[in-house]
Tab-separated table of C-alpha atoms in Angstrom:
chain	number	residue	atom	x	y	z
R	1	UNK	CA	0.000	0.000	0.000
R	2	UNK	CA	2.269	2.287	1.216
R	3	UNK	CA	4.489	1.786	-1.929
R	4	UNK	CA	1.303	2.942	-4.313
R	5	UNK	CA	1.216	5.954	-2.115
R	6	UNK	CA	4.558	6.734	-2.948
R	7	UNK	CA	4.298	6.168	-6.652
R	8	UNK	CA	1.182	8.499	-6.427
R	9	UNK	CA	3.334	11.387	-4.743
R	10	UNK	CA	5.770	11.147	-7.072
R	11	UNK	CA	3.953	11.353	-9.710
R	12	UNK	CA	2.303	14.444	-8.634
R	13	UNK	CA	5.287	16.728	-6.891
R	14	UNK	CA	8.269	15.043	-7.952
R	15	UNK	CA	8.120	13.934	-11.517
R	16	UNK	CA	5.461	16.356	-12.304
R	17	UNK	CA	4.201	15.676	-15.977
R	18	UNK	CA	4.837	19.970	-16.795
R	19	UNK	CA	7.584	21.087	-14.237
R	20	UNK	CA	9.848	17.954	-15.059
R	21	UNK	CA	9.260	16.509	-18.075
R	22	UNK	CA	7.454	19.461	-20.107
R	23	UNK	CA	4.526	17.279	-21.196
R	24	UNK	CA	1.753	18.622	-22.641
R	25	UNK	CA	2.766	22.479	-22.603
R	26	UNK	CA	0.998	23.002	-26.030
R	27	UNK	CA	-2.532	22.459	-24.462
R	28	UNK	CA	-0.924	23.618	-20.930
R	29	UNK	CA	-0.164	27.182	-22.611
R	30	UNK	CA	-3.423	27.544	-25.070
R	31	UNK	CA	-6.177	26.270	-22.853
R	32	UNK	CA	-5.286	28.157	-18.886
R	33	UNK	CA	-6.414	31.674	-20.233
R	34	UNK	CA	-9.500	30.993	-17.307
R	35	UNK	CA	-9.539	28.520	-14.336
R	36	UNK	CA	-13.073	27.651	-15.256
R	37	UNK	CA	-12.133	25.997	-19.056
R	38	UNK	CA	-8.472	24.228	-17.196
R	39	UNK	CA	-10.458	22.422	-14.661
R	40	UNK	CA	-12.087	20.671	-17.431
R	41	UNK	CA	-9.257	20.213	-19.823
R	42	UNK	CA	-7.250	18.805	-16.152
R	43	UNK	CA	-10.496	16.337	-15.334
R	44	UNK	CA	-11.094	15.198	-19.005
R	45	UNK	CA	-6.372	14.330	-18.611
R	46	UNK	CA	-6.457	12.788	-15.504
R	47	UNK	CA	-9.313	10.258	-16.647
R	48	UNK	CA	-7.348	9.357	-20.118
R	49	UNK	CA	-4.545	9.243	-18.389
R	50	UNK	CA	-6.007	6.457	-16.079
R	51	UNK	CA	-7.725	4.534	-18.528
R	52	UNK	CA	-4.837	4.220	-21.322
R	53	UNK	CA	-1.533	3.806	-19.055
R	54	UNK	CA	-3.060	0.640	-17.684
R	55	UNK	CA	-4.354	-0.824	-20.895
R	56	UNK	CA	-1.233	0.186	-22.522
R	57	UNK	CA	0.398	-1.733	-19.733
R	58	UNK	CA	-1.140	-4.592	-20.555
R	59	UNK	CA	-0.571	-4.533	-24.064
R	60	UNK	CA	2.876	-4.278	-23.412
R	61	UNK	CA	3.226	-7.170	-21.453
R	62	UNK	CA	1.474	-9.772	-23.379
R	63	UNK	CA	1.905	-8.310	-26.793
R	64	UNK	CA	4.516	-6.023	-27.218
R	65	UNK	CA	8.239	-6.782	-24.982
R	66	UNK	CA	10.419	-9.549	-26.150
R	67	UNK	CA	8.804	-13.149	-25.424
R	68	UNK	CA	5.330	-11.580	-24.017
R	69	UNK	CA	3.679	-13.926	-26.635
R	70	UNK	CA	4.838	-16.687	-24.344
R	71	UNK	CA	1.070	-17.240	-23.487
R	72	UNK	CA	-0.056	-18.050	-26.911
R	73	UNK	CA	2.672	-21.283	-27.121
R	74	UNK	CA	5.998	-21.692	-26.753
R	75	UNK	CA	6.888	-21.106	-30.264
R	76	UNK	CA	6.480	-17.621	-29.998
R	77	UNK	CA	8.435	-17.151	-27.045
R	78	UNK	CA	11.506	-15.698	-29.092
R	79	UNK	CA	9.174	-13.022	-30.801
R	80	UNK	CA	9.939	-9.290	-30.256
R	81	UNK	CA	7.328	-6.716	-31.630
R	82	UNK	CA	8.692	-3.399	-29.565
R	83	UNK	CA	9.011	-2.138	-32.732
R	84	UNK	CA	4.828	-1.558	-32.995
R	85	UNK	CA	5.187	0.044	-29.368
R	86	UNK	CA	4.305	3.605	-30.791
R	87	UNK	CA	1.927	2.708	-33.852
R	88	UNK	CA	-0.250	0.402	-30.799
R	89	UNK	CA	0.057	3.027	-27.938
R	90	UNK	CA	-0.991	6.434	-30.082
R	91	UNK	CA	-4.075	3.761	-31.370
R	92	UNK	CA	-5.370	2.968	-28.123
R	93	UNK	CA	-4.986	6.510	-26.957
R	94	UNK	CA	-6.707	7.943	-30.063
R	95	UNK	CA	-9.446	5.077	-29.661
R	96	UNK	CA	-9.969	5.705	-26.051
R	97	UNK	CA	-10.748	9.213	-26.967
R	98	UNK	CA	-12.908	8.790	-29.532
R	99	UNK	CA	-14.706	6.510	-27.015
R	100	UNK	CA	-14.745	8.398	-23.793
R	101	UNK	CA	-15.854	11.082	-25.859
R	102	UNK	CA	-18.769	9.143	-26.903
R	103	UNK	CA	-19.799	8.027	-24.293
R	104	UNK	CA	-20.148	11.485	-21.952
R	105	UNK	CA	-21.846	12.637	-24.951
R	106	UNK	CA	-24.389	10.050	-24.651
R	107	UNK	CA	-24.595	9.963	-20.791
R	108	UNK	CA	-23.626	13.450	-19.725
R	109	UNK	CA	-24.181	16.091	-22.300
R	110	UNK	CA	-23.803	19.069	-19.775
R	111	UNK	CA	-20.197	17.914	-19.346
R	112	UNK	CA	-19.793	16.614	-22.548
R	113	UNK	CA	-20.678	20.792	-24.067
R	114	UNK	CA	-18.810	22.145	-21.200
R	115	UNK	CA	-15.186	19.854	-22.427
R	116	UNK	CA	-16.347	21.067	-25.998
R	117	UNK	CA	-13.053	20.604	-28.311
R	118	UNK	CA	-10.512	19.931	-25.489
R	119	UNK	CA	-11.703	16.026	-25.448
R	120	UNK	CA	-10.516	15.020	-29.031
R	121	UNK	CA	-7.526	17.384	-28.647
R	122	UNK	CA	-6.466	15.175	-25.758
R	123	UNK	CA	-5.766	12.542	-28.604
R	124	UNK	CA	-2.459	14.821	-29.482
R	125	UNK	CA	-1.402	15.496	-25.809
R	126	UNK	CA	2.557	14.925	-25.244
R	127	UNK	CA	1.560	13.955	-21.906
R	128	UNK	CA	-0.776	11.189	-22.795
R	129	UNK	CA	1.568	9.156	-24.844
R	130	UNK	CA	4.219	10.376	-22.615
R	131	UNK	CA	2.697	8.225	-19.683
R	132	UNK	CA	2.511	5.234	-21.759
R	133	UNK	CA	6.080	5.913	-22.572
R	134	UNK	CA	7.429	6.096	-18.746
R	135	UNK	CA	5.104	3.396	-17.532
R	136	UNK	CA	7.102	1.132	-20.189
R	137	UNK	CA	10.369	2.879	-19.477
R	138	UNK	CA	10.390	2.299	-15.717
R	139	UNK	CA	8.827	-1.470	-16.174
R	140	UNK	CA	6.387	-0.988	-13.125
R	141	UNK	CA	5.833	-4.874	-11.691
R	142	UNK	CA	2.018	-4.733	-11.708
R	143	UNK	CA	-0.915	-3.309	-13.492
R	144	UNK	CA	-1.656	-1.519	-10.168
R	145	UNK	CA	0.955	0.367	-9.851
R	146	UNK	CA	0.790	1.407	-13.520
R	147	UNK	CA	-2.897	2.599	-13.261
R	148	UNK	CA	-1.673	4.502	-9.804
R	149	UNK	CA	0.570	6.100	-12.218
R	150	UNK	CA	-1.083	7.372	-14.574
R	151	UNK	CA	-3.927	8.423	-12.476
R	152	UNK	CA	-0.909	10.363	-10.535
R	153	UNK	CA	0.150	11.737	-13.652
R	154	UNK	CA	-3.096	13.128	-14.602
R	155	UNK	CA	-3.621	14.421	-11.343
R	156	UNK	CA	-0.173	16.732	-11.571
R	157	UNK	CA	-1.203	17.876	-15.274
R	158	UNK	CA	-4.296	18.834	-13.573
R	159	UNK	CA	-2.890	21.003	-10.430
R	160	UNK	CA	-0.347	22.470	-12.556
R	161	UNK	CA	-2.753	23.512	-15.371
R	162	UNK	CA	-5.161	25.045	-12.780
R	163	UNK	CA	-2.724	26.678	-11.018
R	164	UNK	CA	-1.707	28.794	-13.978
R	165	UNK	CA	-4.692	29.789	-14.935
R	166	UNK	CA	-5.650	31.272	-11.389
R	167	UNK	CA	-1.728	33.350	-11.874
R	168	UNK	CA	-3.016	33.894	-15.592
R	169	UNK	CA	-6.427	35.165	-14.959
R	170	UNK	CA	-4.700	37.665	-11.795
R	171	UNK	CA	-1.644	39.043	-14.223
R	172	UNK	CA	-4.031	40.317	-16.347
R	173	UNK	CA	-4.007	43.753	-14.249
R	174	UNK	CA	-0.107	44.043	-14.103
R	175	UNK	CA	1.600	45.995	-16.462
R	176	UNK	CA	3.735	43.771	-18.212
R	177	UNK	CA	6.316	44.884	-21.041
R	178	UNK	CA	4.505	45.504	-24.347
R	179	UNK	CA	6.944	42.225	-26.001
R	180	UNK	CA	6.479	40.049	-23.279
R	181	UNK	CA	2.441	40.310	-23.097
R	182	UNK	CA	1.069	36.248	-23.206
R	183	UNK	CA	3.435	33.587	-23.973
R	184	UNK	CA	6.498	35.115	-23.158
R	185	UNK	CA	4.915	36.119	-19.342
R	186	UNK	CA	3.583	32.752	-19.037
R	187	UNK	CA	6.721	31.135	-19.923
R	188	UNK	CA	8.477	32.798	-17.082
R	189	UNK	CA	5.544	32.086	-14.704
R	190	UNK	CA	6.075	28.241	-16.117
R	191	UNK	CA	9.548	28.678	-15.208
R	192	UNK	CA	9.559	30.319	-11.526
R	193	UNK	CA	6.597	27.064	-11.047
R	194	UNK	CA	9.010	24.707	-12.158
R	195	UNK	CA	11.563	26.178	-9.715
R	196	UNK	CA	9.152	25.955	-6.791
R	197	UNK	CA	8.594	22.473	-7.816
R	198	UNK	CA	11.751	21.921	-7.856
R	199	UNK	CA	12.118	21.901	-4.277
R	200	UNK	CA	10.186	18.431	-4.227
R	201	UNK	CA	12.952	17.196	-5.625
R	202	UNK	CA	14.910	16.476	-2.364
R	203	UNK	CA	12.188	14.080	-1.005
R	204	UNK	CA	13.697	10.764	-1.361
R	205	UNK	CA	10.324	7.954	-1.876
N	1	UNK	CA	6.840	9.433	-57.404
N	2	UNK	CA	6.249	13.092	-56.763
N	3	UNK	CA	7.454	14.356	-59.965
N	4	UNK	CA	4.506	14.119	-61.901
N	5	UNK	CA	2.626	16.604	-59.727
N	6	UNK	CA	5.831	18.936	-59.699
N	7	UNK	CA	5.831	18.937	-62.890
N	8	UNK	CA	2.182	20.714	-62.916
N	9	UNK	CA	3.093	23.587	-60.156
N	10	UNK	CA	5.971	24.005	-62.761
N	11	UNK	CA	3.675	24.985	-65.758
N	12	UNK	CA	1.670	27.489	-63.395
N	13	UNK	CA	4.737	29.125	-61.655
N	14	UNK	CA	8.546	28.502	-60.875
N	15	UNK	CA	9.357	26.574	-58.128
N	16	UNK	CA	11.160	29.119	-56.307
N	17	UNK	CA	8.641	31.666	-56.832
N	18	UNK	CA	8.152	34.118	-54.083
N	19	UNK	CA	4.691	32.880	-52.609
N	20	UNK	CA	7.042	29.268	-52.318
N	21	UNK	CA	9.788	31.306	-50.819
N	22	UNK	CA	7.739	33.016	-48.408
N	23	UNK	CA	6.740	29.224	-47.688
N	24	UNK	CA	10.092	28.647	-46.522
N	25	UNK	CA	10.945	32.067	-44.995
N	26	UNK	CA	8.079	32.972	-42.546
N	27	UNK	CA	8.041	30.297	-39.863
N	28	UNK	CA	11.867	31.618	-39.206
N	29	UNK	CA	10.623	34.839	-37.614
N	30	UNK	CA	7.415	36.068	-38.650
N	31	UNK	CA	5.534	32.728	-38.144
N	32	UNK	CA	7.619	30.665	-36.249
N	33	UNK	CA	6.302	27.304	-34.640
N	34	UNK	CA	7.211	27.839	-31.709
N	35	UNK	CA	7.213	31.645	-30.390
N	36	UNK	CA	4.246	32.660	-32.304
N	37	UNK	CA	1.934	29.550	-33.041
N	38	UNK	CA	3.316	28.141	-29.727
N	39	UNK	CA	3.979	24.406	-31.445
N	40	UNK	CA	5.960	22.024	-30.455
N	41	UNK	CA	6.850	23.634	-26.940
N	42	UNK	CA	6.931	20.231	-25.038
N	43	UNK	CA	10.195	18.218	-27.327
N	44	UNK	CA	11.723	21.842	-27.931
N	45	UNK	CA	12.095	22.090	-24.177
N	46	UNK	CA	13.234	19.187	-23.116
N	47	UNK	CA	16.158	17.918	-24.892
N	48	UNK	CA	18.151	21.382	-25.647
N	49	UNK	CA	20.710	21.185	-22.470
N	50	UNK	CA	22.994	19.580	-25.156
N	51	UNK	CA	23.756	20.946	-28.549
N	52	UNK	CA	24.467	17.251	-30.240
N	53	UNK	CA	20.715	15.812	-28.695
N	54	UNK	CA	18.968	19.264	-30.150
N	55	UNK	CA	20.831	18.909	-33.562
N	56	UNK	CA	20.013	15.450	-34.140
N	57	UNK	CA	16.353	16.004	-33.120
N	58	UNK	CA	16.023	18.854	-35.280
N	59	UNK	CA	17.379	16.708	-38.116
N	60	UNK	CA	14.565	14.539	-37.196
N	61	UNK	CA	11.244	16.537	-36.988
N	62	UNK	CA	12.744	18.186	-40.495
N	63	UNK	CA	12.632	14.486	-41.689
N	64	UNK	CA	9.486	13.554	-40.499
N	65	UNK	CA	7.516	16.753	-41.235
N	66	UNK	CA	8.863	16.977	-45.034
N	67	UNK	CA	7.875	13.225	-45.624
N	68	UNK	CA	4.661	13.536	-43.981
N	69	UNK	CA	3.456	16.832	-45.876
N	70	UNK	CA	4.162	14.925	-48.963
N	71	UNK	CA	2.175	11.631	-47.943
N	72	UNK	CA	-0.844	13.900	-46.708
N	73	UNK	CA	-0.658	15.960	-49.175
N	74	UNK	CA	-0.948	13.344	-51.978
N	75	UNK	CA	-3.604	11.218	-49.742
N	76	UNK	CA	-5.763	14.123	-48.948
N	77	UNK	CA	-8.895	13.683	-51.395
N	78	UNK	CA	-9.013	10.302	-50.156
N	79	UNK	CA	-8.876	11.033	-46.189
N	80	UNK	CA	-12.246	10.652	-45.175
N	81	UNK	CA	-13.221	13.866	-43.073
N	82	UNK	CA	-14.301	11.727	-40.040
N	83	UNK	CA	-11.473	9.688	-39.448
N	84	UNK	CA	-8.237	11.711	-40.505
N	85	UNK	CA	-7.237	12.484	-37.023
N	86	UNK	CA	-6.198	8.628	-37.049
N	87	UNK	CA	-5.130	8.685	-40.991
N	88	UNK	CA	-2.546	11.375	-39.890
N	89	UNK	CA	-1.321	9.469	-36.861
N	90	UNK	CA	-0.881	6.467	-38.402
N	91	UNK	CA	1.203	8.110	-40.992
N	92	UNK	CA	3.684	10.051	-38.825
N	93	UNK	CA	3.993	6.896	-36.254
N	94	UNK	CA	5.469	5.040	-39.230
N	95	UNK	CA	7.650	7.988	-40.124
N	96	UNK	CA	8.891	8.174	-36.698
N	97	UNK	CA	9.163	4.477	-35.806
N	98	UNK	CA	11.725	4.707	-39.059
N	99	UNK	CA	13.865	7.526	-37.502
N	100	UNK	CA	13.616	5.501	-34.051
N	101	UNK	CA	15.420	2.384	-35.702
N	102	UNK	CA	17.651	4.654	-37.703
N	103	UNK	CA	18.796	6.275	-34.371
N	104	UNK	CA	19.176	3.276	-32.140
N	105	UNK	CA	20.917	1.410	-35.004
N	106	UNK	CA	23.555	4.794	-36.437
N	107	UNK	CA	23.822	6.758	-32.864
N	108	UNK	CA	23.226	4.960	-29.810
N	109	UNK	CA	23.937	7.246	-27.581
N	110	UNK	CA	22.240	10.158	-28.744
N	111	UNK	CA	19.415	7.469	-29.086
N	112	UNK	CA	19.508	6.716	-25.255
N	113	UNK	CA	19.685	10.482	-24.469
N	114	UNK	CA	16.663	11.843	-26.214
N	115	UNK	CA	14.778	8.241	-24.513
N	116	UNK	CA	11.082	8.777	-25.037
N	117	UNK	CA	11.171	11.963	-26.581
N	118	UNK	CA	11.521	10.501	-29.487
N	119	UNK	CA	8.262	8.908	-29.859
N	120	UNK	CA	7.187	12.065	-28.630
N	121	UNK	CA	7.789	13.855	-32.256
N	122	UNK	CA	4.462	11.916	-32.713
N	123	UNK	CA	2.123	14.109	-30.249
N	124	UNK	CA	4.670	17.436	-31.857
N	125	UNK	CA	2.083	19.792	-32.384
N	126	UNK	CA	3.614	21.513	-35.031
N	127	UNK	CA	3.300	17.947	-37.345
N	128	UNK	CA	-0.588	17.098	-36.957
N	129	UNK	CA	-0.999	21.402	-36.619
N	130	UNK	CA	0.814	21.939	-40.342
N	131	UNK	CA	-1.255	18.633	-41.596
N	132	UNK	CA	-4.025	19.828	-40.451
N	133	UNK	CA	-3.611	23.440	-41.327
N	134	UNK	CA	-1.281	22.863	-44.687
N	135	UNK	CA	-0.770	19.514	-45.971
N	136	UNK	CA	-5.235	18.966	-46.277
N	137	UNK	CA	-5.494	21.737	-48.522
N	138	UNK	CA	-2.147	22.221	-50.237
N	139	UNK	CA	-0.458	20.724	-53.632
N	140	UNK	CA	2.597	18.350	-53.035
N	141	UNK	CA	5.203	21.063	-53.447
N	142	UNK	CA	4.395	23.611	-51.238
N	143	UNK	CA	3.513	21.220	-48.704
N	144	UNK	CA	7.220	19.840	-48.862
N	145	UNK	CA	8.164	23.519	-48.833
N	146	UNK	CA	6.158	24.648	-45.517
N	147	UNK	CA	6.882	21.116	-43.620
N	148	UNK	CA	10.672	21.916	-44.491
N	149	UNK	CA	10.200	25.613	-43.494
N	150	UNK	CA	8.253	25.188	-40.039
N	151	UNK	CA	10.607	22.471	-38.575
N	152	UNK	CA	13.540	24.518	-39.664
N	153	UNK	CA	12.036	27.556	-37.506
N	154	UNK	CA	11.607	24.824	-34.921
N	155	UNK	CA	15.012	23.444	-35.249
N	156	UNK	CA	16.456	27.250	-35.094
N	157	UNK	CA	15.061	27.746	-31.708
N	158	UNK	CA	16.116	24.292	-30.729
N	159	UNK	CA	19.223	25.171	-31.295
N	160	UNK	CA	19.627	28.377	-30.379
N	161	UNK	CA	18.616	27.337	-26.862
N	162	UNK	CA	20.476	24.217	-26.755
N	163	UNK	CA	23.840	26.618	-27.225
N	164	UNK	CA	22.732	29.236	-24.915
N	165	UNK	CA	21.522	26.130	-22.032
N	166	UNK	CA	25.273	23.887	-22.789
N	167	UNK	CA	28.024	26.697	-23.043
N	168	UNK	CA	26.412	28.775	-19.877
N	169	UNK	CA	25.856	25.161	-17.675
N	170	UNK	CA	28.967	23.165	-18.952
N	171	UNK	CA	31.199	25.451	-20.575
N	172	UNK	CA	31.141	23.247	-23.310
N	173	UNK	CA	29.945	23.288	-26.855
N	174	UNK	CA	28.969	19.921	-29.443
N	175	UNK	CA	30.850	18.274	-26.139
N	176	UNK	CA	34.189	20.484	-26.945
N	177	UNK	CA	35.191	22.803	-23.682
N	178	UNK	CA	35.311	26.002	-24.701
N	179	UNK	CA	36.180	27.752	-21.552
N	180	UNK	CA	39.922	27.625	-20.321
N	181	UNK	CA	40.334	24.756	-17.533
N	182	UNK	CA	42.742	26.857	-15.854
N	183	UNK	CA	39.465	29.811	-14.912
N	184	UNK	CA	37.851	27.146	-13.235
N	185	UNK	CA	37.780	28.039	-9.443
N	186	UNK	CA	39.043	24.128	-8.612
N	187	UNK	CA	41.884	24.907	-10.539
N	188	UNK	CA	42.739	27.996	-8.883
N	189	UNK	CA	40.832	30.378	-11.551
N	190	UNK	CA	37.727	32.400	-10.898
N	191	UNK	CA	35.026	31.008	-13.038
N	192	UNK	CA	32.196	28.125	-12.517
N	193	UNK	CA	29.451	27.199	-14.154
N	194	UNK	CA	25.961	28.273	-13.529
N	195	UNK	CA	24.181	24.778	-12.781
N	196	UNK	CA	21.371	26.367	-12.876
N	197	UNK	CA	21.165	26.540	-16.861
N	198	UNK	CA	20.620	22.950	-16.860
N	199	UNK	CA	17.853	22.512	-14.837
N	200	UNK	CA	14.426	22.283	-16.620
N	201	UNK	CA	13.250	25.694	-15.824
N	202	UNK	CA	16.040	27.709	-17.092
N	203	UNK	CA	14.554	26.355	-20.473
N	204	UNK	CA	11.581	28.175	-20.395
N	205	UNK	CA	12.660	30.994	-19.313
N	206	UNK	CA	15.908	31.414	-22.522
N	207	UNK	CA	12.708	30.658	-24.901
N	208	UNK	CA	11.200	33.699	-23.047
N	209	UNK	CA	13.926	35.710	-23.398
N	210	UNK	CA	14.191	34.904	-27.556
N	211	UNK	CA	10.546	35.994	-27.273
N	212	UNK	CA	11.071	39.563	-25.654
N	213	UNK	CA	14.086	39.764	-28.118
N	214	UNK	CA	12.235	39.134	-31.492
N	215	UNK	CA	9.001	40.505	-30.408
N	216	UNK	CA	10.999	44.029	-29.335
N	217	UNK	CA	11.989	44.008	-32.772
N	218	UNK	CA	9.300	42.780	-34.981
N	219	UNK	CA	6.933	44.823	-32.732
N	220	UNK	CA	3.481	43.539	-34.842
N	221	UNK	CA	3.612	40.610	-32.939
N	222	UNK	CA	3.142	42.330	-29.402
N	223	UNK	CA	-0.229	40.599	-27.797
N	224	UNK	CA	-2.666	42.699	-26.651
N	225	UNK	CA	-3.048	41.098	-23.051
């Protein structure tokens, strides 16, 4: 237990998705202009994020790493497709989409008009594929701790996301220099984050 | 394979006319991918606290962005509306899984450095952004011209970063010192590095400062808020 805990943390404070790895900045700078349309593009991450790293981790393990076909007979036990890993992962993250998105449309259209375009843009989100990518990097031992992953993973896209917007939505008063109005402000804001995160980076889990 | 349609832009104008020039020109300042249509910010950040990394995955997203205009660009009166978002995937995920086994097999090491972000040039923004926004409604040529064009400006920022990020945090340049041993403060001298540059943040914070820099001079592209 207390090891999923741990993965959980990390995910969130010290290998932050943003701050860290810079994963998913294009929809992290274009979509926190209000703190009202990030909370939705953080909820609609963090529930792809927990639905593909685990069935990504699965297809990696009994389709994908060298002699994961072992279960089919032992003549395919020498069989290495890790080749396929990116063609299979960006399909079952662009199919997962497509189907999440159909099915809050069908069950809950108030959220489904309030995500509007951010659900299919999800489908081209560095940080999506990039937590399919990690989970198979750091070979997690059990489909538990993968899904604990990625739902950590979402859950740090999500703070960070909302967290500028609420800076975004306040700068808005300042007087900024003319040239550095939008992106090149939020950049720095991105930056002086990331150094605040930083100090997460010391806690040994 | 692509010379037949060449051939056609030919008849109507030259191939280096000015509109195709401007093609290759504007995403180097006035459109570039990544200060002004803020593309491809996630790869471009990452990998640039080495020059040889940033090169070789500039060389890269040129690749893949040049050979994936040209495939959308000749496929796209037979993309079905509904389902390109999945055409166009499929398309650059065989691209990249090429460059992949190109890399691990020719340059290991750069290979193990850039790790996932690699596979990443699939969810680069700037690719399924120039498909979407070029290669669906453009003829062969020009398409080649504007992939080659927006990952250059992409690769130019790369870069420029990358040198900024390695000679202020290691002294060093391509992996070559350029600063003296003997300034170093270990050896007696009065000079260290600034660690700093090669911590994530510092990244986002030289592409902010190439921001204030252009924008002071090319002033139109000032934001209002």
């Amino acid at each position: 237990m207390q090891e999923l805990v741990n993965i959980f943390a990390k995910a969130i404070f010290v290998e932050n998705m943003v701050f860290a790895y810079f994963l998913g900045m294009c929809s992290y700078l274009a979509v926190s202009q209000t703190v009202k349309t990030s909370l939705g593009l953080g909820a609609a991450v963090i529930f792809v994020l927990g639905m593909t790293v685990p069935i990504n981790y699965l297809l990696e393990n009994y389709v994908l790493a060298e002699g994961a076909l072992t279960w089919l007979g032992e003549q395919y036990a020498d069989v290495n497709l890790s080749f396929l890993t990116f063609i299979l992962f960006i399909a079952v993250i662009a199919s997962m989409v497509q189907l999440v998105e159909m099915v809050v449309e069908k069950f809950s259209p108030t959220l489904y008009s309030s995500l509007g375009i951010f659900l299919p843009l999800i489908a081209v989100n560095c940080a999506i594929l990039g937590g399919s990518l990690f989970m198979q990097e750091r070979s997690y031992s059990n489909i538990t701790e993968a899904s604990v992953f990625g739902l950590g993973s979402g859950v740090g896209f999500f703070v960070a996301i909302v967290a500028l917007a609420a800076i975004r939505e306040k700068i808005r008063y300042s007087n900024v220099p003319g040239p550095m109005r939008g992106l090149g402000i939020t950049f720095v804001i991105t930056g002086l984050m990331g150094i605040a995160f930083m100090s997460f980076m010391g806690i040994k889990l | 394979m692509s010379t037949e349609t060449v051939d056609k832009t030919k008849d109507k104008e030259p191939l280096f006319s000015k509109k195709n020039r401007k093609l290759l020109k504007d995403p180097m300042n006035d459109d570039n991918p990544i200060t002004v249509q803020v593309l491809g910010i996630c790869s471009a950040l990452a990998i640039t606290v080495q020059l040889k990394p940033a090169v070789v995955m500039a060389m890269s997203v040129v690749f893949v962005m040049a050979a994936g205009n040209i495939i959308i660009s000749l496929l796209r009166n037979m993309i079905p509306q509904r389902v390109r978002i999945i055409v166009m995937l499929t398309v650059i995920a065989a691209l990249v899984i090429l460059v992949d086994q190109v890399l691990k097999a020719y340059l290991f090491d750069v290979s193990k450095q850039l790790s996932v972000f690699i596979g990443l040039i699939i969810t680069n923004c700037i690719i399924m952004g120039r498909f979407e926004a070029f290669a669906m409604g453009n003829g062969v040529w020009r398409s080649f011209l504007d992939g080659v064009g927006n990952a250059a400006g992409y690769g130019v920022i790369l870069i420029l970063v990358s040198i900024f990020r390695e000679f202020f945090g290691t002294g060093t340049l391509w992996g070559i010192q350029l600063i003296p041993e003997s300034w170093y403060m270990s050896n007696g001298g009065f000079y260290s590095d600034n660690g700093m540059m090669l911590l994530p943040p510092m990244a986002l914070i030289s592409v902010a400062l190439i921001i204030w820099v252009q924008r002071s001079y090319n002033r139109k592209l000032i934001e209002e808020n």
